[in-house]
Amino acid sequence: MKNKQVLRGVLAGLTGLALCAVSASAFAAQLRIIQTNFAGDSMHIIDPATNKVVGQITGIEAAHGIAAAPDGSRIYFSEEADNTLSVIDGKTLKVTKKIPLSGNPNLVDITPDGKTLYVAIALTYNDLSEFPRIKAAPSGGVDVIDTASLTKVKTIAMKGGVHDLNVTPDGKYVIVGNARGGRANVLTVVDTKTNDVAWTMPMDPSPSPMAVSKNPDGSTKAIYAQNGRDNGFQVVDFATRKVTNTVKLPDITGNQQNQFGPPAASHGIMVTPDQKTLLVNSRFNSALYAYSLPDLKPLGAVSLGGRGAGWLTITPDGKTAYVANEHTNNVSAVDIKSLKETALIPVGFAPARNTIWMAP
Amino acid sequence: MHRASFPILAAASLFALASSLTSHVNAAPAPASAAAPGLDYNFFKTRVQPVFLTKRPGHTRCVVCHTQNNAPFHLVQLTAGSTAWNEEQSRQNFQLIQKVAIPGSMDSPIVHHPLAQDAGGDPHHGGGQQFESQNDPAWQTLKAFVMGAK
């Protein structure tokens, strides 16, 4: 009897271990990286376990921003070809709805509860009233999308076109960089309770792109803002609303520089989930740099196999970064601890925004 | 691909570009044929414009980005529900393309910017390498236009 009990206990333990293993395996199997291709007609799905492309979402033109529902049930992306926010069903990977937007859409972000999406609206250059001079139409701001009804519930008008926005980790604010067309040289903060502008602060140039760190209580600590021009970033203390630091990325020799393409020398920035590391792309250097947080000590860099580092995303375990190399149509997988490139993954034309997605 | 191989060609190109830019600054729309000697409007309308509207596998169409952004090469937005430009819009596009199409010059951005670097094009085009080879019939159309085809 005693032996049977021991055997049952061992079996129960083994079963538990097996279930844990299956569960962990399933979890790992469900995690995916969605890579948009701005100049392409599809999005690539990368399995971070193998760093291979395991699927494509097709029938897309000029996807710009992307966000995944926290439960993985949907993928949302903005499409410049028809100025819509498209909704993809997480199971079928088919577009199920297109939500008309107020103008030319750029980045997209979602609140942590998955209830609200924010879409950056850039200026559209289609005013021919002074032809042959092409002027920007009077538009630009942030569109607010309710994910329950899948409708645009508000447009928050702003000065200058908006390219970048980040929902803060606590979901209370949206940080907006008014940097696309007719630079407004301002950082705007939107209160997500009212969807009105809470405060602004001048920044010249406007932030583009940005990363946001949080305090231990989840509230917003700092904004790390690239600016579309310099090879570096600035730090904005959220509480005092002041620039507290400016960091320039290292210079490299001329023959190593990537001088082609958009003028943004440093583009793509993100904080690791443990809040201990800031990763910063340099498009100019075709490299990824790591800094400790909050003290911003340089931790090292990895020279990427592709050129034109433009965007990045980080796996939830904080171990791997995926950097989109816009000029060479591939994605670098980088081990964050060792700062080594572990894979160079071919994708579509001009890979840009990317995100993690937990497939349902 | 031979680009700006001869000083005379380069000088002619610069002159043509300057003339083109001057015509924009003066903003006095002249008849298209007079404003751009060497570039044929009918060839542009019937052969070149379709290149900008054509969906090539794997690519975004030219018309998607170049009607919205403020890149040097701009196209007029299509009328809602329309799949082609009307006569007035085509004439406007013809005027606009002269910013990037230098008559007789293979240095014209419209020729080398969307062409893959391995095929002699620019290292980077925000809209991707639309043409992988100089043998691409669509690229050949752009080249023929710049070289004065009628």
Coordinates of C-alpha atoms in Angstrom, one line a residue:
Chain A
M1 CA 0.0 0.0 0.0
K2 CA 2.7 2.3 1.0
N3 CA 4.6 1.5 -2.2
K4 CA 1.5 2.2 -4.2
Q5 CA 1.1 5.6 -2.5
V6 CA 4.7 6.4 -3.3
L7 CA 4.2 5.2 -6.8
R8 CA 1.1 7.4 -7.1
G9 CA 3.0 10.3 -5.7
V10 CA 5.8 9.8 -8.2
L11 CA 3.4 9.4 -11.0
A12 CA 1.5 12.6 -10.0
G13 CA 4.7 14.4 -9.8
L14 CA 5.9 13.2 -13.2
T15 CA 2.5 14.1 -14.6
G16 CA 2.7 17.5 -13.1
L17 CA 6.2 17.9 -14.6
A18 CA 5.0 16.7 -17.9
L19 CA 2.1 19.1 -17.9
C20 CA 4.4 21.9 -17.0
A21 CA 6.7 20.9 -19.8
V22 CA 3.7 20.8 -22.3
S23 CA 2.5 24.1 -21.0
A24 CA 5.8 25.8 -21.3
S25 CA 6.3 24.2 -24.7
A26 CA 2.9 25.4 -25.8
F27 CA 3.6 28.9 -24.5
A28 CA 6.9 29.0 -26.3
A29 CA 5.3 27.6 -29.5
Q30 CA 2.6 30.4 -29.4
L31 CA 4.9 33.3 -29.1
R32 CA 5.5 34.9 -32.5
I33 CA 7.1 38.1 -33.9
I34 CA 5.0 39.9 -36.4
Q35 CA 7.2 41.8 -38.9
T36 CA 5.6 44.4 -41.1
N37 CA 7.1 45.3 -44.5
F38 CA 6.4 48.9 -45.3
A39 CA 7.2 48.6 -49.0
G40 CA 5.9 45.1 -49.3
D41 CA 2.5 43.4 -49.6
S42 CA 2.5 41.1 -46.6
M43 CA 3.6 40.7 -43.0
H44 CA 6.0 38.0 -41.9
I45 CA 5.5 35.8 -38.8
I46 CA 8.7 34.7 -37.1
D47 CA 8.9 31.9 -34.6
P48 CA 11.4 33.1 -32.0
A49 CA 12.1 29.5 -30.9
T50 CA 13.7 28.8 -34.3
N51 CA 14.1 32.3 -35.8
K52 CA 12.4 31.1 -38.9
V53 CA 9.6 32.6 -40.9
V54 CA 6.6 30.3 -40.2
G55 CA 3.9 32.2 -42.0
Q56 CA 2.8 35.3 -43.9
I57 CA -0.2 37.5 -43.7
T58 CA -0.9 38.5 -47.2
G59 CA -3.0 41.0 -49.1
I60 CA -1.6 44.1 -47.4
E61 CA -0.1 47.3 -48.9
A62 CA 2.1 49.7 -46.9
A63 CA 1.4 48.4 -43.4
H64 CA 2.7 51.0 -41.0
G65 CA 1.8 50.6 -37.3
I66 CA 1.0 47.3 -35.6
A67 CA -0.3 46.2 -32.3
A68 CA -1.6 42.9 -30.9
A69 CA -4.5 42.4 -28.5
P70 CA -3.1 41.3 -25.1
D71 CA -5.0 38.0 -25.4
G72 CA -3.7 37.5 -29.0
S73 CA -7.2 37.3 -30.4
R74 CA -6.6 40.1 -32.9
I75 CA -3.8 41.8 -34.6
Y76 CA -4.3 45.5 -35.6
F77 CA -2.4 47.3 -38.2
S78 CA -2.6 50.7 -40.0
E79 CA -2.5 50.6 -43.7
E80 CA -1.4 53.6 -45.6
A81 CA -2.8 52.4 -48.9
D82 CA -6.4 53.1 -47.9
N83 CA -6.0 55.1 -44.6
T84 CA -7.6 52.3 -42.5
L85 CA -6.9 50.4 -39.4
S86 CA -7.3 46.7 -40.3
V87 CA -8.3 44.0 -37.9
I88 CA -6.9 40.6 -38.3
D89 CA -8.5 37.6 -36.6
G90 CA -5.8 35.8 -34.6
K91 CA -7.0 32.3 -35.6
T92 CA -7.6 32.7 -39.3
L93 CA -5.1 35.5 -39.9
K94 CA -7.6 37.1 -42.2
V95 CA -8.6 40.8 -42.3
T96 CA -12.1 40.9 -40.8
K97 CA -12.7 44.6 -40.7
K98 CA -11.2 47.9 -42.0
I99 CA -11.9 50.9 -39.9
P100 CA -11.7 54.2 -41.8
L101 CA -9.3 56.7 -40.2
S102 CA -9.2 60.5 -40.3
G103 CA -6.0 60.6 -42.4
N104 CA -2.7 59.0 -43.2
P105 CA -2.0 56.5 -40.4
N106 CA 1.4 55.8 -38.9
L107 CA 2.1 54.1 -35.5
V108 CA -0.5 52.2 -33.5
D109 CA -0.5 51.3 -29.8
I110 CA -3.0 49.6 -27.5
T111 CA -3.9 50.0 -23.8
P112 CA -2.8 47.2 -21.5
D113 CA -6.5 46.1 -21.1
G114 CA -6.9 45.9 -24.8
K115 CA -9.9 48.1 -24.9
T116 CA -8.6 51.1 -26.8
L117 CA -6.3 51.6 -29.7
Y118 CA -4.5 54.9 -30.6
V119 CA -3.5 55.6 -34.1
A120 CA -1.0 58.3 -35.1
I121 CA -2.3 60.4 -38.0
A122 CA 0.4 62.1 -40.1
L123 CA -0.1 65.0 -42.5
T124 CA -1.2 64.1 -46.0
Y125 CA 0.4 66.0 -48.9
N126 CA -2.4 66.3 -51.3
D127 CA -3.4 70.0 -51.3
L128 CA -2.9 71.2 -54.9
S129 CA -4.2 74.7 -54.3
E130 CA -0.8 76.2 -55.0
F131 CA 0.2 73.7 -57.6
P132 CA 3.0 72.8 -58.5
R133 CA 3.7 73.3 -54.8
I134 CA 2.2 70.4 -52.9
K135 CA 0.9 71.4 -49.5
A136 CA -0.2 69.2 -46.6
A137 CA -3.9 69.0 -46.0
P138 CA -5.1 70.4 -42.7
S139 CA -5.1 67.1 -40.8
G140 CA -3.0 65.2 -38.2
G141 CA -3.5 64.0 -34.7
V142 CA -4.5 60.8 -33.0
D143 CA -7.5 58.6 -33.8
V144 CA -9.1 56.7 -30.9
I145 CA -10.5 53.3 -31.6
D146 CA -12.9 51.4 -29.4
T147 CA -12.0 47.7 -29.8
A148 CA -15.4 46.5 -28.6
S149 CA -17.3 48.2 -31.3
L150 CA -14.3 48.5 -33.7
T151 CA -15.2 52.1 -34.4
K152 CA -13.3 55.3 -34.4
V153 CA -14.7 57.2 -31.4
K154 CA -12.6 60.4 -31.5
T155 CA -9.9 62.3 -33.4
I156 CA -7.7 64.3 -31.1
A157 CA -6.5 67.1 -33.4
M158 CA -2.9 68.2 -32.9
K159 CA -0.5 70.6 -34.4
G160 CA 1.8 68.8 -36.9
G161 CA 1.5 65.3 -38.2
V162 CA 1.9 62.5 -35.7
H163 CA 4.2 59.6 -36.5
D164 CA 4.9 58.2 -33.1
L165 CA 2.9 57.3 -30.0
N166 CA 3.3 55.1 -27.0
V167 CA 0.7 54.1 -24.5
T168 CA 2.3 54.2 -21.0
P169 CA 2.8 50.9 -19.2
D170 CA 0.0 51.7 -16.8
G171 CA -2.3 52.7 -19.6
K172 CA -3.1 56.1 -18.2
Y173 CA -1.5 58.2 -20.9
V174 CA -0.4 58.2 -24.5
I175 CA 2.9 59.9 -25.3
V176 CA 2.7 61.5 -28.7
G177 CA 5.5 62.8 -30.9
N178 CA 4.3 65.4 -33.4
A179 CA 7.0 64.7 -35.9
R180 CA 5.5 63.8 -39.3
G181 CA 5.1 66.7 -41.6
G182 CA 5.1 70.3 -40.5
R183 CA 7.2 69.6 -37.4
A184 CA 5.5 71.0 -34.4
N185 CA 8.5 70.6 -32.1
V186 CA 6.4 69.3 -29.3
L187 CA 5.8 66.3 -27.1
T188 CA 2.1 65.8 -26.3
V189 CA 0.7 63.7 -23.5
V190 CA -2.9 62.5 -23.8
D191 CA -5.0 61.4 -20.8
T192 CA -6.7 58.1 -21.7
K193 CA -9.6 58.7 -19.4
T194 CA -10.8 61.8 -21.2
N195 CA -8.8 61.3 -24.5
D196 CA -7.9 65.0 -24.3
V197 CA -4.4 66.5 -24.2
A198 CA -3.2 66.6 -20.6
W199 CA 0.0 68.5 -21.2
T200 CA 2.7 69.3 -23.7
M201 CA 6.3 70.3 -23.6
P202 CA 8.5 71.8 -26.3
M203 CA 11.1 69.5 -27.9
D204 CA 13.1 70.4 -30.9
P205 CA 12.9 68.2 -33.0
S206 CA 9.8 66.4 -31.9
P207 CA 10.3 62.9 -30.4
S208 CA 10.4 60.1 -33.0
P209 CA 10.4 57.2 -32.0
M210 CA 10.1 56.7 -28.2
A211 CA 10.4 54.2 -25.4
V212 CA 8.7 54.5 -21.9
S213 CA 10.0 53.1 -18.6
K214 CA 8.0 52.6 -15.5
N215 CA 8.4 52.9 -11.7
P216 CA 8.0 49.9 -9.4
D217 CA 4.4 50.9 -8.9
G218 CA 3.8 50.8 -12.6
S219 CA 3.5 54.5 -13.1
T220 CA 5.5 56.2 -15.9
K221 CA 9.1 57.0 -15.0
A222 CA 10.8 58.3 -18.1
I223 CA 10.5 58.8 -21.9
Y224 CA 13.5 57.9 -24.0
A225 CA 13.1 59.9 -27.2
Q226 CA 14.9 59.7 -30.5
N227 CA 14.2 62.7 -32.7
G228 CA 14.5 61.7 -36.4
R229 CA 17.7 63.6 -36.8
D230 CA 20.4 62.9 -34.2
N231 CA 22.3 59.7 -33.7
G232 CA 21.2 59.4 -30.1
F233 CA 18.3 60.1 -27.7
Q234 CA 17.1 62.3 -25.0
V235 CA 15.6 61.4 -21.6
V236 CA 12.5 63.1 -20.3
D237 CA 11.6 62.8 -16.7
F238 CA 7.8 62.2 -16.7
A239 CA 7.2 63.7 -13.3
T240 CA 9.1 66.9 -13.8
R241 CA 8.4 67.2 -17.5
K242 CA 12.0 68.1 -18.2
V243 CA 14.8 66.7 -20.4
T244 CA 17.3 65.3 -17.9
N245 CA 19.9 63.7 -20.2
T246 CA 21.0 63.6 -23.8
V247 CA 23.0 60.6 -25.0
K248 CA 24.9 60.5 -28.3
L249 CA 25.6 57.1 -29.8
P250 CA 29.2 56.3 -30.6
D251 CA 30.8 57.6 -33.8
I252 CA 32.1 55.0 -36.2
T253 CA 34.5 55.5 -39.2
G254 CA 33.1 56.8 -42.4
N255 CA 33.4 53.6 -44.4
Q256 CA 31.3 51.8 -41.8
Q257 CA 28.5 54.4 -41.9
N258 CA 25.2 53.7 -43.5
Q259 CA 24.5 57.1 -45.0
F260 CA 21.5 56.1 -47.2
G261 CA 17.8 56.3 -46.7
P262 CA 15.7 58.4 -44.3
P263 CA 17.5 61.0 -42.3
A264 CA 16.7 59.5 -38.9
A265 CA 20.2 58.5 -37.7
S266 CA 18.9 56.7 -34.7
H267 CA 15.5 55.0 -35.1
G268 CA 14.0 52.4 -32.8
I269 CA 14.3 52.2 -29.1
M270 CA 12.8 50.0 -26.3
V271 CA 13.1 49.1 -22.6
T272 CA 13.4 45.5 -21.6
P273 CA 10.5 44.1 -19.6
D274 CA 12.6 44.0 -16.4
Q275 CA 13.2 47.8 -16.8
K276 CA 17.0 47.2 -16.5
T277 CA 18.2 47.8 -20.0
L278 CA 17.5 50.3 -22.8
L279 CA 18.1 49.1 -26.3
V280 CA 18.7 51.7 -29.0
N281 CA 19.0 51.3 -32.7
S282 CA 21.4 53.3 -34.8
R283 CA 20.4 53.3 -38.4
F284 CA 23.5 55.3 -39.2
N285 CA 25.8 52.8 -37.6
S286 CA 23.6 49.7 -38.5
A287 CA 24.1 48.7 -34.8
L288 CA 22.1 48.0 -31.7
Y289 CA 23.3 49.6 -28.4
A290 CA 22.5 48.7 -24.9
Y291 CA 22.4 51.0 -21.8
S292 CA 21.7 50.1 -18.2
L293 CA 18.7 51.7 -16.5
P294 CA 18.3 54.0 -14.8
D295 CA 21.9 55.1 -14.9
L296 CA 22.4 54.9 -18.7
K297 CA 25.8 53.3 -18.5
P298 CA 26.9 51.8 -21.9
L299 CA 26.7 48.0 -21.8
G300 CA 27.9 47.3 -25.3
A301 CA 26.8 47.1 -28.9
V302 CA 26.2 44.6 -31.6
S303 CA 27.1 45.4 -35.2
L304 CA 24.1 44.1 -37.2
G305 CA 24.4 41.8 -40.3
G306 CA 21.8 44.0 -42.1
R307 CA 21.7 47.7 -42.8
G308 CA 19.4 50.5 -41.7
A309 CA 18.2 49.4 -38.3
G310 CA 14.8 51.0 -38.0
W311 CA 12.6 49.3 -35.4
L312 CA 12.9 46.6 -32.7
T313 CA 10.8 44.5 -30.4
I314 CA 11.8 42.4 -27.4
T315 CA 10.5 39.0 -26.3
P316 CA 8.5 38.9 -23.0
D317 CA 11.4 37.1 -21.3
G318 CA 13.7 39.9 -22.1
K319 CA 16.2 37.6 -23.8
T320 CA 16.0 38.4 -27.5
A321 CA 15.6 41.6 -29.5
Y322 CA 14.4 41.6 -33.1
V323 CA 15.7 44.5 -35.2
A324 CA 14.2 45.3 -38.5
N325 CA 16.9 46.2 -41.1
E326 CA 15.0 48.4 -43.5
H327 CA 17.7 48.7 -46.1
T328 CA 18.5 45.0 -46.5
N329 CA 15.1 43.4 -46.1
N330 CA 16.0 41.3 -43.1
V331 CA 15.6 41.1 -39.4
S332 CA 18.4 40.5 -36.9
A333 CA 17.7 38.4 -33.8
V334 CA 20.0 39.6 -31.0
D335 CA 20.7 37.8 -27.7
I336 CA 20.5 40.7 -25.3
K337 CA 22.7 39.4 -22.6
S338 CA 25.7 38.6 -24.8
L339 CA 24.9 41.2 -27.4
K340 CA 25.4 38.7 -30.2
E341 CA 23.4 38.5 -33.4
T342 CA 22.1 34.9 -33.5
A343 CA 20.1 35.0 -36.7
L344 CA 19.6 37.2 -39.8
I345 CA 16.1 36.4 -41.1
P346 CA 15.0 37.4 -44.6
V347 CA 11.6 39.1 -44.8
G348 CA 9.8 41.5 -47.2
F349 CA 10.7 44.9 -48.6
A350 CA 11.6 47.6 -46.2
P351 CA 10.8 45.8 -42.9
A352 CA 9.6 48.3 -40.4
R353 CA 7.5 48.1 -37.2
N354 CA 7.4 44.8 -35.4
T355 CA 5.7 43.4 -32.4
I356 CA 5.3 40.3 -30.2
W357 CA 2.1 38.3 -30.6
M358 CA 0.8 35.5 -28.4
A359 CA -1.0 33.3 -31.0
P360 CA -4.3 32.0 -29.5
Chain B
M1 CA 24.5 51.0 -66.3
H2 CA 26.3 54.2 -67.2
R3 CA 25.4 57.1 -65.1
A4 CA 26.9 60.6 -65.5
S5 CA 29.9 59.2 -67.4
F6 CA 30.6 62.3 -69.4
P7 CA 31.1 65.8 -68.2
I8 CA 28.9 67.1 -71.0
L9 CA 26.1 64.9 -70.0
A10 CA 26.5 65.9 -66.4
A11 CA 26.5 69.6 -67.3
A12 CA 23.4 69.1 -69.5
S13 CA 21.7 67.3 -66.7
L14 CA 22.4 70.1 -64.3
F15 CA 21.2 72.6 -66.8
A16 CA 18.0 70.6 -67.4
L17 CA 17.5 70.2 -63.6
A18 CA 18.0 73.9 -63.0
S19 CA 15.6 74.7 -65.8
S20 CA 13.1 72.3 -64.3
L21 CA 13.4 73.7 -60.8
T22 CA 13.2 77.3 -62.2
S23 CA 10.0 76.5 -63.9
H24 CA 8.7 75.3 -60.5
V25 CA 9.8 78.4 -58.7
N26 CA 8.2 80.6 -61.3
A27 CA 5.0 78.5 -60.9
A28 CA 3.7 79.6 -64.2
P29 CA 2.3 76.4 -65.7
A30 CA 3.3 76.4 -69.4
P31 CA 2.2 73.9 -71.9
A32 CA 3.8 70.6 -71.0
S33 CA 5.6 70.1 -74.2
A34 CA 7.3 73.5 -74.0
A35 CA 8.3 73.1 -70.3
A36 CA 10.0 69.8 -70.9
P37 CA 11.7 69.3 -74.2
G38 CA 12.6 65.7 -74.7
L39 CA 9.9 64.3 -72.4
D40 CA 6.8 63.2 -74.2
Y41 CA 3.5 63.8 -72.5
N42 CA 1.6 61.1 -74.4
F43 CA 4.3 58.5 -73.7
F44 CA 4.1 59.5 -70.0
K45 CA 0.4 59.4 -69.9
T46 CA -0.1 56.1 -71.7
R47 CA 3.1 54.1 -70.8
V48 CA 4.7 55.6 -67.7
Q49 CA 1.7 56.4 -65.5
P50 CA 0.5 52.7 -65.6
V51 CA 3.9 51.7 -64.1
F52 CA 3.0 53.8 -61.0
L53 CA -0.4 52.1 -60.7
T54 CA 0.7 48.5 -61.3
K55 CA 0.9 46.1 -58.4
R56 CA 4.2 44.1 -58.6
P57 CA 4.4 40.9 -56.6
G58 CA 5.8 41.5 -53.2
H59 CA 5.7 45.3 -53.5
T60 CA 3.6 48.2 -52.5
R61 CA 2.4 50.2 -55.6
C62 CA 4.3 53.5 -56.2
V63 CA 1.0 55.4 -56.1
V64 CA 0.4 54.4 -52.5
C65 CA 3.3 56.4 -51.0
H66 CA 3.9 59.0 -53.6
T67 CA 0.4 60.5 -53.4
Q68 CA 0.6 61.0 -49.6
N69 CA 4.2 61.8 -48.6
N70 CA 6.4 64.8 -49.3
A71 CA 9.1 62.9 -51.1
P72 CA 10.7 64.8 -54.1
F73 CA 8.6 62.7 -56.5
H74 CA 5.0 63.4 -55.9
L75 CA 1.9 62.2 -57.8
V76 CA -1.6 63.6 -57.7
Q77 CA -4.1 61.6 -55.6
L78 CA -6.5 59.6 -57.6
T79 CA -10.1 60.8 -57.5
A80 CA -12.0 58.6 -55.0
G81 CA -13.3 55.5 -56.7
S82 CA -11.1 56.0 -59.8
T83 CA -8.3 53.6 -60.8
A84 CA -6.6 56.0 -63.2
W85 CA -5.7 59.7 -63.5
N86 CA -7.9 62.0 -65.6
E87 CA -6.5 64.4 -68.2
E88 CA -5.9 67.3 -65.8
Q89 CA -4.3 65.1 -63.2
S90 CA -2.1 63.4 -65.8
R91 CA -0.8 66.8 -66.9
Q92 CA -0.1 67.7 -63.3
N93 CA 1.7 64.5 -62.8
F94 CA 3.7 65.2 -66.0
Q95 CA 4.8 68.5 -64.5
L96 CA 5.7 67.0 -61.2
I97 CA 7.8 64.2 -62.6
Q98 CA 10.1 66.7 -64.1
K99 CA 11.6 67.1 -60.7
V100 CA 13.1 63.6 -61.0
A101 CA 13.2 63.0 -64.8
I102 CA 16.0 64.8 -66.5
P103 CA 15.6 64.6 -70.2
G104 CA 18.3 62.4 -71.8
S105 CA 20.0 61.7 -68.5
M106 CA 20.4 58.3 -66.9
D107 CA 21.2 60.2 -63.7
S108 CA 17.5 60.9 -63.4
P109 CA 16.3 59.8 -59.9
I110 CA 13.2 58.2 -61.5
V111 CA 15.5 55.8 -63.3
H112 CA 18.0 54.9 -60.6
H113 CA 16.1 55.4 -57.3
P114 CA 13.6 52.5 -57.5
L115 CA 16.2 50.2 -59.2
A116 CA 17.9 47.6 -57.0
Q117 CA 21.5 48.5 -56.0
D118 CA 22.8 45.2 -57.5
A119 CA 21.3 46.3 -60.8
G120 CA 23.0 49.7 -60.7
G121 CA 20.4 51.6 -58.6
D122 CA 20.5 53.5 -55.4
P123 CA 21.5 51.8 -52.1
H124 CA 18.1 52.6 -50.6
H125 CA 14.6 53.5 -51.7
G126 CA 11.9 53.8 -49.0
G127 CA 9.5 52.0 -51.4
G128 CA 11.8 49.0 -51.8
Q129 CA 13.7 47.7 -54.8
Q130 CA 10.8 48.0 -57.2
F131 CA 12.9 46.8 -60.1
E132 CA 15.4 44.0 -59.6
S133 CA 16.9 44.2 -63.0
Q134 CA 17.4 46.7 -65.8
N135 CA 15.7 44.1 -68.0
D136 CA 12.4 44.7 -66.1
P137 CA 10.0 45.9 -68.8
A138 CA 8.5 48.5 -66.4
W139 CA 12.0 49.9 -65.7
Q140 CA 12.7 49.9 -69.4
T141 CA 9.6 52.1 -69.8
L142 CA 10.9 54.6 -67.3
K143 CA 14.3 54.6 -69.0
A144 CA 12.7 55.1 -72.4
F145 CA 10.6 58.0 -71.1
V146 CA 13.7 59.8 -69.8
M147 CA 15.5 59.2 -73.0
G148 CA 12.8 60.8 -75.0
A149 CA 10.7 58.0 -76.3
K150 CA 7.5 59.0 -78.1

